[in-house]
PDB file of C-alpha atoms in Angstrom:
ATOM      1  CA  ASN A 280     -15.336  18.316  11.423  1.00  0.00           C
ATOM      2  CA  PHE A 281     -13.300  20.492  10.049  1.00  0.00           C
ATOM      3  CA  ASP A 282     -15.183  24.050   9.609  1.00  0.00           C
ATOM      4  CA  THR A 283     -13.690  24.920  13.239  1.00  0.00           C
ATOM      5  CA  LYS A 284     -11.891  28.333  12.426  1.00  0.00           C
ATOM      6  CA  SER A 285     -14.080  30.344  14.951  1.00  0.00           C
ATOM      7  CA  VAL A 286     -12.550  27.878  17.713  1.00  0.00           C
ATOM      8  CA  GLU A 287      -9.915  29.311  19.771  1.00  0.00           C
ATOM      9  CA  ILE A 288      -7.971  27.086  22.572  1.00  0.00           C
ATOM     10  CA  GLY A 289      -7.284  29.540  25.351  1.00  0.00           C
ATOM     11  CA  ALA A 290      -5.499  26.531  27.189  1.00  0.00           C
ATOM     12  CA  ILE A 291      -3.950  23.466  27.742  1.00  0.00           C
ATOM     13  CA  LEU A 292      -3.353  21.406  30.907  1.00  0.00           C
ATOM     14  CA  GLY A 293      -1.645  17.797  31.734  1.00  0.00           C
ATOM     15  CA  ARG A 294      -3.214  16.754  34.769  1.00  0.00           C
ATOM     16  CA  GLY A 295      -2.891  12.786  36.157  1.00  0.00           C
ATOM     17  CA  GLU A 296      -3.710  11.550  33.032  1.00  0.00           C
ATOM     18  CA  ASP A 297      -5.967  14.007  31.755  1.00  0.00           C
ATOM     19  CA  LEU A 298      -5.373  16.133  29.496  1.00  0.00           C
ATOM     20  CA  LEU A 299      -7.946  19.156  29.566  1.00  0.00           C
ATOM     21  CA  VAL A 300      -8.603  21.884  26.877  1.00  0.00           C
ATOM     22  CA  ALA A 301     -10.245  25.255  27.607  1.00  0.00           C
ATOM     23  CA  TRP A 302     -12.042  26.788  24.441  1.00  0.00           C
ATOM     24  CA  LYS A 303     -14.503  29.176  23.160  1.00  0.00           C
ATOM     25  CA  ASP A 304     -16.461  29.611  19.887  1.00  0.00           C
ATOM     26  CA  GLY A 305     -18.164  32.925  19.269  1.00  0.00           C
ATOM     27  CA  THR A 306     -19.810  33.366  22.690  1.00  0.00           C
ATOM     28  CA  THR A 307     -19.854  29.886  23.756  1.00  0.00           C
ATOM     29  CA  TYR A 308     -17.158  28.386  26.283  1.00  0.00           C
ATOM     30  CA  GLY A 309     -15.927  24.931  26.745  1.00  0.00           C
ATOM     31  CA  LEU A 310     -13.561  22.179  28.544  1.00  0.00           C
ATOM     32  CA  ASP A 311     -12.995  19.256  26.988  1.00  0.00           C
ATOM     33  CA  ASN A 312     -11.007  16.187  28.557  1.00  0.00           C
ATOM     34  CA  ILE A 313      -8.795  14.997  25.321  1.00  0.00           C
ATOM     35  CA  ASP A 314      -9.464  11.103  25.164  1.00  0.00           C
ATOM     36  CA  LEU A 315      -5.642   9.587  24.994  1.00  0.00           C
ATOM     37  CA  ASN A 316      -7.087   6.307  23.320  1.00  0.00           C
ATOM     38  CA  ASN A 317      -8.504   7.652  20.165  1.00  0.00           C
ATOM     39  CA  LYS A 318      -6.637  10.722  17.990  1.00  0.00           C
ATOM     40  CA  ALA A 319      -8.757  13.149  16.419  1.00  0.00           C
ATOM     41  CA  GLU A 320      -9.046  14.036  12.620  1.00  0.00           C
ATOM     42  CA  ALA A 321      -5.910  16.552  11.656  1.00  0.00           C
ATOM     43  CA  LEU A 322      -6.228  18.828   9.760  1.00  0.00           C
ATOM     44  CA  TYR A 323      -3.046  20.855   7.354  1.00  0.00           C
ATOM     45  CA  GLU A 324      -3.563  23.713   5.131  1.00  0.00           C
ATOM     46  CA  SER A 325      -0.182  25.188   3.695  1.00  0.00           C
ATOM     47  CA  LEU A 326       0.836  28.797   3.219  1.00  0.00           C
ATOM     48  CA  GLN A 327      -0.111  30.321   0.242  1.00  0.00           C
ATOM     49  CA  PHE A 328       2.690  29.578  -3.025  1.00  0.00           C
ATOM     50  CA  ASP A 329       3.226  31.355  -6.132  1.00  0.00           C
ATOM     51  CA  ALA A 330       7.002  29.556  -7.044  1.00  0.00           C
ATOM     52  CA  GLU A 331       8.612  33.094  -6.277  1.00  0.00           C
ATOM     53  CA  GLN A 332       6.249  34.430  -9.439  1.00  0.00           C
ATOM     54  CA  PRO A 333       2.918  35.366  -8.222  1.00  0.00           C
ATOM     55  CA  PHE A 334       2.471  37.301 -11.866  1.00  0.00           C
ATOM     56  CA  SER A 335       2.556  33.897 -13.680  1.00  0.00           C
ATOM     57  CA  ASP A 336       0.027  31.851 -14.851  1.00  0.00           C
ATOM     58  CA  LYS A 337       0.375  27.752 -14.002  1.00  0.00           C
ATOM     59  CA  LEU A 338      -1.238  24.625 -14.243  1.00  0.00           C
ATOM     60  CA  PHE A 339      -1.162  22.853 -11.586  1.00  0.00           C
ATOM     61  CA  ARG A 340      -1.662  18.994 -12.122  1.00  0.00           C
ATOM     62  CA  PHE A 341      -0.787  16.589  -9.748  1.00  0.00           C
ATOM     63  CA  VAL A 342       0.353  16.360  -6.168  1.00  0.00           C
ATOM     64  CA  LYS A 343       1.958  13.379  -4.353  1.00  0.00           C
ATOM     65  CA  ILE A 344       2.179  12.693  -0.661  1.00  0.00           C
ATOM     66  CA  VAL A 345       4.226  10.128   1.098  1.00  0.00           C
ATOM     67  CA  THR A 346       3.400   8.997   4.195  1.00  0.00           C
ATOM     68  CA  LYS A 347       4.410   6.571   6.810  1.00  0.00           C
ATOM     69  CA  PRO A 348       2.399   2.539   5.895  1.00  0.00           C
ATOM     70  CA  LEU A 349      -0.681   3.682   6.290  1.00  0.00           C
ATOM     71  CA  PRO A 350      -2.742   2.022   9.058  1.00  0.00           C
ATOM     72  CA  THR A 351      -5.859  -0.014   8.798  1.00  0.00           C
ATOM     73  CA  GLY A 352      -8.934   2.304   8.408  1.00  0.00           C
ATOM     74  CA  CYS A 353      -7.367   5.497   8.091  1.00  0.00           C
ATOM     75  CA  SER A 354      -7.475   7.839   4.835  1.00  0.00           C
ATOM     76  CA  VAL A 355      -6.421  11.134   3.553  1.00  0.00           C
ATOM     77  CA  LYS A 356      -8.118  13.842   1.409  1.00  0.00           C
ATOM     78  CA  VAL A 357      -6.470  16.404  -0.577  1.00  0.00           C
ATOM     79  CA  LYS A 358      -7.939  19.539  -1.293  1.00  0.00           C
ATOM     80  CA  TYR A 359      -6.214  22.998  -3.014  1.00  0.00           C
ATOM     81  CA  LYS A 360      -7.662  26.562  -3.666  1.00  0.00           C
ATOM     82  CA  MET A 361      -6.652  28.388  -6.698  1.00  0.00           C
ATOM     83  CA  ASN A 362      -5.937  32.369  -6.722  1.00  0.00           C
ATOM     84  CA  GLU A 363      -7.626  33.094  -2.762  1.00  0.00           C
ATOM     85  CA  GLU A 364     -10.918  31.388  -3.459  1.00  0.00           C
ATOM     86  CA  ALA A 365     -13.512  31.156  -1.099  1.00  0.00           C
ATOM     87  CA  ASN A 366     -13.932  27.438  -1.020  1.00  0.00           C
ATOM     88  CA  TRP A 367     -11.647  23.987  -1.252  1.00  0.00           C
ATOM     89  CA  GLN A 368     -11.732  22.340  -4.067  1.00  0.00           C
ATOM     90  CA  GLU A 369     -11.407  18.269  -3.911  1.00  0.00           C
ATOM     91  CA  THR A 370      -8.833  16.162  -6.026  1.00  0.00           C
ATOM     92  CA  LYS A 371      -9.654  12.796  -7.294  1.00  0.00           C
ATOM     93  CA  MET A 372      -6.853   9.974  -7.589  1.00  0.00           C
ATOM     94  CA  GLY A 373      -6.309   8.021 -10.494  1.00  0.00           C
ATOM     95  CA  ASP A 374      -8.898   5.087  -9.701  1.00  0.00           C
ATOM     96  CA  GLY A 375     -11.511   8.069  -9.459  1.00  0.00           C
ATOM     97  CA  SER A 376     -11.382   7.984  -5.143  1.00  0.00           C
ATOM     98  CA  LEU A 377     -11.711  10.976  -3.121  1.00  0.00           C
ATOM     99  CA  SER A 378      -9.250   9.969  -0.524  1.00  0.00           C
ATOM    100  CA  PHE A 379      -5.988   7.874   0.004  1.00  0.00           C
ATOM    101  CA  ALA A 380      -6.827   4.539   1.962  1.00  0.00           C
ATOM    102  CA  ASP A 381      -4.649   2.002   0.638  1.00  0.00           C
ATOM    103  CA  VAL A 382      -3.667  -0.061   4.295  1.00  0.00           C
ATOM    104  CA  GLY A 383       0.109  -0.685   4.562  1.00  0.00           C
ATOM    105  CA  GLU A 384       0.956   1.743   1.131  1.00  0.00           C
ATOM    106  CA  THR A 385       2.629   4.728   1.430  1.00  0.00           C
ATOM    107  CA  LYS A 386       2.351   6.973  -1.629  1.00  0.00           C
ATOM    108  CA  ALA A 387      -0.498   8.428  -3.529  1.00  0.00           C
ATOM    109  CA  ILE A 388      -1.114  11.188  -6.137  1.00  0.00           C
ATOM    110  CA  PHE A 389      -4.107  12.940  -6.413  1.00  0.00           C
ATOM    111  CA  GLN A 390      -5.029  14.515 -10.001  1.00  0.00           C
ATOM    112  CA  LEU A 391      -6.017  18.042 -10.336  1.00  0.00           C
ATOM    113  CA  GLU A 392      -6.283  20.640 -13.372  1.00  0.00           C
ATOM    114  CA  ALA A 393      -6.173  24.097 -11.730  1.00  0.00           C
ATOM    115  CA  GLN A 394      -4.435  27.009 -13.596  1.00  0.00           C
ATOM    116  CA  GLY A 395      -3.722  30.201 -11.585  1.00  0.00           C
ATOM    117  CA  GLU A 396      -0.762  32.641  -9.974  1.00  0.00           C
ATOM    118  CA  ILE A 397      -1.716  31.328  -6.886  1.00  0.00           C
ATOM    119  CA  TYR A 398      -2.005  27.695  -5.113  1.00  0.00           C
ATOM    120  CA  GLU A 399      -3.157  26.634  -1.438  1.00  0.00           C
ATOM    121  CA  ILE A 400      -3.160  22.635  -0.275  1.00  0.00           C
ATOM    122  CA  ARG A 401      -4.786  21.512   2.377  1.00  0.00           C
ATOM    123  CA  LEU A 402      -4.748  17.608   3.686  1.00  0.00           C
ATOM    124  CA  GLU A 403      -7.718  16.006   5.868  1.00  0.00           C
ATOM    125  CA  LEU A 404      -6.287  12.897   7.961  1.00  0.00           C
ATOM    126  CA  TYR A 405      -9.067  10.809   8.946  1.00  0.00           C
ATOM    127  CA  PRO A 406      -7.687   8.278  11.985  1.00  0.00           C
ATOM    128  CA  SER A 407      -9.241   5.117  12.819  1.00  0.00           C
ATOM    129  CA  GLY A 408      -8.882   4.460  16.868  1.00  0.00           C
ATOM    130  CA  ASN A 409      -5.359   5.606  17.859  1.00  0.00           C
ATOM    131  CA  ASN A 410      -3.691   5.204  14.827  1.00  0.00           C
ATOM    132  CA  THR A 411      -3.542   8.110  12.030  1.00  0.00           C
ATOM    133  CA  PRO A 412      -2.196   9.020   9.000  1.00  0.00           C
ATOM    134  CA  GLU A 413       1.397  10.256   9.200  1.00  0.00           C
ATOM    135  CA  ILE A 414       2.380  12.361   6.198  1.00  0.00           C
ATOM    136  CA  ILE A 415       6.049  12.410   5.485  1.00  0.00           C
ATOM    137  CA  SER A 416       6.188  14.964   2.420  1.00  0.00           C
ATOM    138  CA  ILE A 417       3.790  16.802  -0.255  1.00  0.00           C
ATOM    139  CA  ASN A 418       4.563  17.458  -3.475  1.00  0.00           C
ATOM    140  CA  THR A 419       2.663  19.695  -6.072  1.00  0.00           C
ATOM    141  CA  TYR A 420       3.509  19.111 -10.098  1.00  0.00           C
ATOM    142  CA  PHE A 421       2.813  22.415 -12.268  1.00  0.00           C
ATOM    143  CA  GLU A 422       3.868  23.633 -15.379  1.00  0.00           C
ATOM    144  CA  THR A 423       4.652  27.905 -15.767  1.00  0.00           C
ATOM    145  CA  LEU A 424       2.537  29.135 -18.735  1.00  0.00           C
ATOM    146  CA  GLY A 425       3.244  32.598 -19.035  1.00  0.00           C
ATOM    147  CA  LEU A 426       2.212  35.891 -18.167  1.00  0.00           C
ATOM    148  CA  TYR A 427      -2.129  35.491 -19.283  1.00  0.00           C
TER     149      TYR A 427
END
């Protein structure tokens, strides 16, 4: 689950073949032994993007991701925020699906119709066993509308 912003990692220790992680979530503490045979879900959230023109209105249309060949059972979702919104918005691919899951493929284009001055992007990576999507690049296509 990606709603874990309150979790703080206190320490990581490699001991023999074990990888131990100490964490805190509010007033709850824990120690987990990481499973080296199964990848965890991953999350990438960009910094704010304004094309060095935070005063200009922009129309964001597409996000293209390039990956290494996507392993079986793995997928990627792309979400975005405009003008520091509280919630992430979902994008869709051309076929209407919410995630890229085409085994062996390396390129995906997500569509969005978002207008604003400041933009953020989020990628959610879903693994399968010890395989995970590997992102090579993320490109966003937009046009500047002016000062409105």
